[in-house]
């Protein structure tokens, strides 16, 4: 027997989860969207003090070789730098860290940096790394093996 509600794809479920999490933030609270790309989450944060960060911002100059310029628009990025270089002169109530962990070379350093950017009592919103990403497999496998070593079957 089939379900009356069609199954949602992971991306749709994740996006609804992010939307709900941001909707419930107090008006005017600060949000840093790390690895924001095209700032897709900005629409859910209209009532918030939203700041976006990513490592690249293409200004349209040059030939764009190697960039996905036809598919992505990074023109709305507020802070353009590596995650580890985000200035620590401002702290945030909420940090979005969506599908980013699997792309950073030093996950521990990245998480430590985010901790320094959070206000006391702040919240980091970060789903687990995407299992579909090849770059996340070593992180996921390392975690599974470490868990098995600590808790053998």
C-alpha positions as protocol buffer text, in pm:
chain_id: "A"
residue {
  index: 1
  type: UNK
  ca { x: 0 y: 0 z: 0 }
}
residue {
  index: 2
  type: UNK
  ca { x: 144 y: 335 z: -98 }
}
residue {
  index: 3
  type: UNK
  ca { x: 164 y: 635 z: 128 }
}
residue {
  index: 4
  type: UNK
  ca { x: -72 y: 925 z: 44 }
}
residue {
  index: 5
  type: UNK
  ca { x: 214 y: 1169 z: 98 }
}
residue {
  index: 6
  type: UNK
  ca { x: 499 y: 1144 z: -153 }
}
residue {
  index: 7
  type: UNK
  ca { x: 840 y: 1092 z: 0 }
}
residue {
  index: 8
  type: UNK
  ca { x: 1044 y: 1408 z: 12 }
}
residue {
  index: 9
  type: UNK
  ca { x: 1398 y: 1417 z: -111 }
}
residue {
  index: 10
  type: UNK
  ca { x: 1671 y: 1478 z: 146 }
}
residue {
  index: 11
  type: UNK
  ca { x: 1736 y: 1829 z: 12 }
}
residue {
  index: 12
  type: UNK
  ca { x: 1371 y: 1926 z: 59 }
}
residue {
  index: 13
  type: UNK
  ca { x: 1363 y: 1788 z: 413 }
}
residue {
  index: 14
  type: UNK
  ca { x: 1688 y: 1964 z: 503 }
}
residue {
  index: 15
  type: UNK
  ca { x: 1566 y: 2294 z: 357 }
}
residue {
  index: 16
  type: UNK
  ca { x: 1238 y: 2275 z: 550 }
}
residue {
  index: 17
  type: UNK
  ca { x: 1436 y: 2201 z: 868 }
}
residue {
  index: 18
  type: UNK
  ca { x: 1658 y: 2508 z: 810 }
}
residue {
  index: 19
  type: UNK
  ca { x: 1356 y: 2725 z: 729 }
}
residue {
  index: 20
  type: UNK
  ca { x: 1183 y: 2619 z: 1051 }
}
residue {
  index: 21
  type: UNK
  ca { x: 1498 y: 2671 z: 1260 }
}
residue {
  index: 22
  type: UNK
  ca { x: 1546 y: 3024 z: 1126 }
}
residue {
  index: 23
  type: UNK
  ca { x: 1178 y: 3112 z: 1150 }
}
residue {
  index: 24
  type: UNK
  ca { x: 1193 y: 3046 z: 1525 }
}
residue {
  index: 25
  type: UNK
  ca { x: 1488 y: 3279 z: 1590 }
}
residue {
  index: 26
  type: UNK
  ca { x: 1406 y: 3605 z: 1771 }
}
residue {
  index: 27
  type: UNK
  ca { x: 1363 y: 3909 z: 1546 }
}
residue {
  index: 28
  type: UNK
  ca { x: 1692 y: 4089 z: 1488 }
}
residue {
  index: 29
  type: UNK
  ca { x: 1914 y: 3809 z: 1621 }
}
residue {
  index: 30
  type: UNK
  ca { x: 2237 y: 3759 z: 1428 }
}
residue {
  index: 31
  type: UNK
  ca { x: 2298 y: 3472 z: 1187 }
}
residue {
  index: 32
  type: UNK
  ca { x: 2619 y: 3382 z: 1005 }
}
residue {
  index: 33
  type: UNK
  ca { x: 2568 y: 3154 z: 703 }
}
residue {
  index: 34
  type: UNK
  ca { x: 2909 y: 2989 z: 647 }
}
residue {
  index: 35
  type: UNK
  ca { x: 2963 y: 2859 z: 293 }
}
residue {
  index: 36
  type: UNK
  ca { x: 2649 y: 3045 z: 191 }
}
residue {
  index: 37
  type: UNK
  ca { x: 2702 y: 3014 z: -185 }
}
residue {
  index: 38
  type: UNK
  ca { x: 2404 y: 3185 z: -345 }
}
residue {
  index: 39
  type: UNK
  ca { x: 2256 y: 3280 z: -5 }
}
residue {
  index: 40
  type: UNK
  ca { x: 1955 y: 3051 z: -46 }
}
residue {
  index: 41
  type: UNK
  ca { x: 1889 y: 3074 z: 329 }
}
residue {
  index: 42
  type: UNK
  ca { x: 1864 y: 3454 z: 327 }
}
residue {
  index: 43
  type: UNK
  ca { x: 1496 y: 3430 z: 231 }
}
residue {
  index: 44
  type: UNK
  ca { x: 1422 y: 3251 z: 561 }
}
residue {
  index: 45
  type: UNK
  ca { x: 1616 y: 3511 z: 761 }
}
residue {
  index: 46
  type: UNK
  ca { x: 1445 y: 3834 z: 658 }
}
residue {
  index: 47
  type: UNK
  ca { x: 1359 y: 3907 z: 1023 }
}
residue {
  index: 48
  type: UNK
  ca { x: 1720 y: 3843 z: 1129 }
}
residue {
  index: 49
  type: UNK
  ca { x: 2055 y: 4019 z: 1100 }
}
residue {
  index: 50
  type: UNK
  ca { x: 2185 y: 3785 z: 826 }
}
residue {
  index: 51
  type: UNK
  ca { x: 2551 y: 3775 z: 724 }
}
residue {
  index: 52
  type: UNK
  ca { x: 2681 y: 3543 z: 451 }
}
residue {
  index: 53
  type: UNK
  ca { x: 3033 y: 3403 z: 408 }
}
residue {
  index: 54
  type: UNK
  ca { x: 3201 y: 3200 z: 137 }
}
residue {
  index: 55
  type: UNK
  ca { x: 3549 y: 3157 z: -3 }
}
residue {
  index: 56
  type: UNK
  ca { x: 3475 y: 3288 z: -351 }
}
residue {
  index: 57
  type: UNK
  ca { x: 3300 y: 3578 z: -510 }
}
residue {
  index: 58
  type: UNK
  ca { x: 3315 y: 3599 z: -888 }
}
residue {
  index: 59
  type: UNK
  ca { x: 3301 y: 3958 z: -1011 }
}
residue {
  index: 60
  type: UNK
  ca { x: 3253 y: 3871 z: -1378 }
}
residue {
  index: 61
  type: UNK
  ca { x: 3603 y: 3971 z: -1486 }
}
residue {
  index: 62
  type: UNK
  ca { x: 3832 y: 3734 z: -1673 }
}
residue {
  index: 63
  type: UNK
  ca { x: 3718 y: 3426 z: -1857 }
}
residue {
  index: 64
  type: UNK
  ca { x: 3585 y: 3243 z: -1549 }
}
residue {
  index: 65
  type: UNK
  ca { x: 3781 y: 2930 z: -1642 }
}
residue {
  index: 66
  type: UNK
  ca { x: 3730 y: 2661 z: -1381 }
}
residue {
  index: 67
  type: UNK
  ca { x: 3442 y: 2844 z: -1214 }
}
residue {
  index: 68
  type: UNK
  ca { x: 3078 y: 2741 z: -1231 }
}
residue {
  index: 69
  type: UNK
  ca { x: 2982 y: 3092 z: -1333 }
}
residue {
  index: 70
  type: UNK
  ca { x: 2686 y: 2986 z: -1544 }
}
residue {
  index: 71
  type: UNK
  ca { x: 2525 y: 2805 z: -1254 }
}
residue {
  index: 72
  type: UNK
  ca { x: 2604 y: 3002 z: -940 }
}
residue {
  index: 73
  type: UNK
  ca { x: 2571 y: 3365 z: -836 }
}
residue {
  index: 74
  type: UNK
  ca { x: 2799 y: 3455 z: -544 }
}
residue {
  index: 75
  type: UNK
  ca { x: 2744 y: 3831 z: -575 }
}
residue {
  index: 76
  type: UNK
  ca { x: 2554 y: 3860 z: -245 }
}
residue {
  index: 77
  type: UNK
  ca { x: 2834 y: 3726 z: -21 }
}
residue {
  index: 78
  type: UNK
  ca { x: 2909 y: 3964 z: 267 }
}
residue {
  index: 79
  type: UNK
  ca { x: 3238 y: 3812 z: 391 }
}
residue {
  index: 80
  type: UNK
  ca { x: 3470 y: 3668 z: 125 }
}
residue {
  index: 81
  type: UNK
  ca { x: 3748 y: 3463 z: 283 }
}
residue {
  index: 82
  type: UNK
  ca { x: 3843 y: 3119 z: 404 }
}
residue {
  index: 83
  type: UNK
  ca { x: 3637 y: 2998 z: 698 }
}
residue {
  index: 84
  type: UNK
  ca { x: 3944 y: 3009 z: 925 }
}
residue {
  index: 85
  type: UNK
  ca { x: 4004 y: 3374 z: 828 }
}
residue {
  index: 86
  type: UNK
  ca { x: 3660 y: 3505 z: 927 }
}
residue {
  index: 87
  type: UNK
  ca { x: 3727 y: 3807 z: 1151 }
}
residue {
  index: 88
  type: UNK
  ca { x: 3647 y: 3742 z: 1518 }
}
residue {
  index: 89
  type: UNK
  ca { x: 3547 y: 4101 z: 1592 }
}
residue {
  index: 90
  type: UNK
  ca { x: 3179 y: 4002 z: 1579 }
}
residue {
  index: 91
  type: UNK
  ca { x: 2994 y: 3711 z: 1736 }
}
residue {
  index: 92
  type: UNK
  ca { x: 2668 y: 3554 z: 1620 }
}
residue {
  index: 93
  type: UNK
  ca { x: 2360 y: 3410 z: 1788 }
}
residue {
  index: 94
  type: UNK
  ca { x: 2325 y: 3140 z: 1522 }
}
residue {
  index: 95
  type: UNK
  ca { x: 2570 y: 2994 z: 1272 }
}
residue {
  index: 96
  type: UNK
  ca { x: 2451 y: 2795 z: 972 }
}
residue {
  index: 97
  type: UNK
  ca { x: 2711 y: 2541 z: 863 }
}
residue {
  index: 98
  type: UNK
  ca { x: 2519 y: 2350 z: 597 }
}
residue {
  index: 99
  type: UNK
  ca { x: 2700 y: 2094 z: 379 }
}
residue {
  index: 100
  type: UNK
  ca { x: 3037 y: 2258 z: 452 }
}
residue {
  index: 101
  type: UNK
  ca { x: 3222 y: 2030 z: 694 }
}
residue {
  index: 102
  type: UNK
  ca { x: 3304 y: 1777 z: 423 }
}
residue {
  index: 103
  type: UNK
  ca { x: 3479 y: 2049 z: 221 }
}
residue {
  index: 104
  type: UNK
  ca { x: 3721 y: 2184 z: 482 }
}
residue {
  index: 105
  type: UNK
  ca { x: 4072 y: 2039 z: 512 }
}
residue {
  index: 106
  type: UNK
  ca { x: 4077 y: 2059 z: 895 }
}
residue {
  index: 107
  type: UNK
  ca { x: 3730 y: 1994 z: 1041 }
}
residue {
  index: 108
  type: UNK
  ca { x: 3851 y: 2031 z: 1402 }
}
residue {
  index: 109
  type: UNK
  ca { x: 4001 y: 2376 z: 1331 }
}
residue {
  index: 110
  type: UNK
  ca { x: 3683 y: 2479 z: 1148 }
}
residue {
  index: 111
  type: UNK
  ca { x: 3458 y: 2377 z: 1438 }
}
residue {
  index: 112
  type: UNK
  ca { x: 3688 y: 2551 z: 1689 }
}
residue {
  index: 113
  type: UNK
  ca { x: 3668 y: 2869 z: 1479 }
}
residue {
  index: 114
  type: UNK
  ca { x: 3288 y: 2851 z: 1470 }
}
residue {
  index: 115
  type: UNK
  ca { x: 3285 y: 2811 z: 1847 }
}
residue {
  index: 116
  type: UNK
  ca { x: 3480 y: 3135 z: 1882 }
}
residue {
  index: 117
  type: UNK
  ca { x: 3231 y: 3312 z: 1652 }
}
residue {
  index: 118
  type: UNK
  ca { x: 2924 y: 3205 z: 1850 }
}
residue {
  index: 119
  type: UNK
  ca { x: 2776 y: 3417 z: 2125 }
}
residue {
  index: 120
  type: UNK
  ca { x: 2749 y: 3246 z: 2462 }
}
residue {
  index: 121
  type: UNK
  ca { x: 2437 y: 3031 z: 2439 }
}
residue {
  index: 122
  type: UNK
  ca { x: 2445 y: 3054 z: 2059 }
}
residue {
  index: 123
  type: UNK
  ca { x: 2353 y: 2768 z: 1830 }
}
residue {
  index: 124
  type: UNK
  ca { x: 2540 y: 2597 z: 1547 }
}
residue {
  index: 125
  type: UNK
  ca { x: 2302 y: 2450 z: 1289 }
}
residue {
  index: 126
  type: UNK
  ca { x: 2485 y: 2183 z: 1095 }
}
residue {
  index: 127
  type: UNK
  ca { x: 2346 y: 1859 z: 957 }
}
residue {
  index: 128
  type: UNK
  ca { x: 2591 y: 1574 z: 926 }
}
residue {
  index: 129
  type: UNK
  ca { x: 2813 y: 1576 z: 616 }
}
residue {
  index: 130
  type: UNK
  ca { x: 2636 y: 1458 z: 304 }
}
residue {
  index: 131
  type: UNK
  ca { x: 2688 y: 1086 z: 255 }
}
residue {
  index: 132
  type: UNK
  ca { x: 2656 y: 1150 z: -118 }
}
residue {
  index: 133
  type: UNK
  ca { x: 2975 y: 1353 z: -118 }
}
residue {
  index: 134
  type: UNK
  ca { x: 3288 y: 1156 z: -201 }
}
residue {
  index: 135
  type: UNK
  ca { x: 3496 y: 1395 z: 7 }
}
residue {
  index: 136
  type: UNK
  ca { x: 3289 y: 1317 z: 317 }
}
residue {
  index: 137
  type: UNK
  ca { x: 3346 y: 941 z: 304 }
}
residue {
  index: 138
  type: UNK
  ca { x: 3681 y: 948 z: 491 }
}
residue {
  index: 139
  type: UNK
  ca { x: 3524 y: 1167 z: 763 }
}
residue {
  index: 140
  type: UNK
  ca { x: 3220 y: 943 z: 793 }
}
residue {
  index: 141
  type: UNK
  ca { x: 3423 y: 622 z: 783 }
}
residue {
  index: 142
  type: UNK
  ca { x: 3672 y: 755 z: 1036 }
}
residue {
  index: 143
  type: UNK
  ca { x: 3383 y: 835 z: 1268 }
}
residue {
  index: 144
  type: UNK
  ca { x: 3230 y: 489 z: 1224 }
}
residue {
  index: 145
  type: UNK
  ca { x: 3562 y: 313 z: 1282 }
}
residue {
  index: 146
  type: UNK
  ca { x: 3642 y: 528 z: 1586 }
}
residue {
  index: 147
  type: UNK
  ca { x: 3299 y: 443 z: 1729 }
}
residue {
  index: 148
  type: UNK
  ca { x: 3354 y: 72 z: 1667 }
}
residue {
  index: 149
  type: UNK
  ca { x: 3697 y: 86 z: 1831 }
}
residue {
  index: 150
  type: UNK
  ca { x: 3546 y: 245 z: 2143 }
}
residue {
  index: 151
  type: UNK
  ca { x: 3235 y: 25 z: 2145 }
}
residue {
  index: 152
  type: UNK
  ca { x: 3312 y: -311 z: 1982 }
}
residue {
  index: 153
  type: UNK
  ca { x: 3007 y: -522 z: 1887 }
}
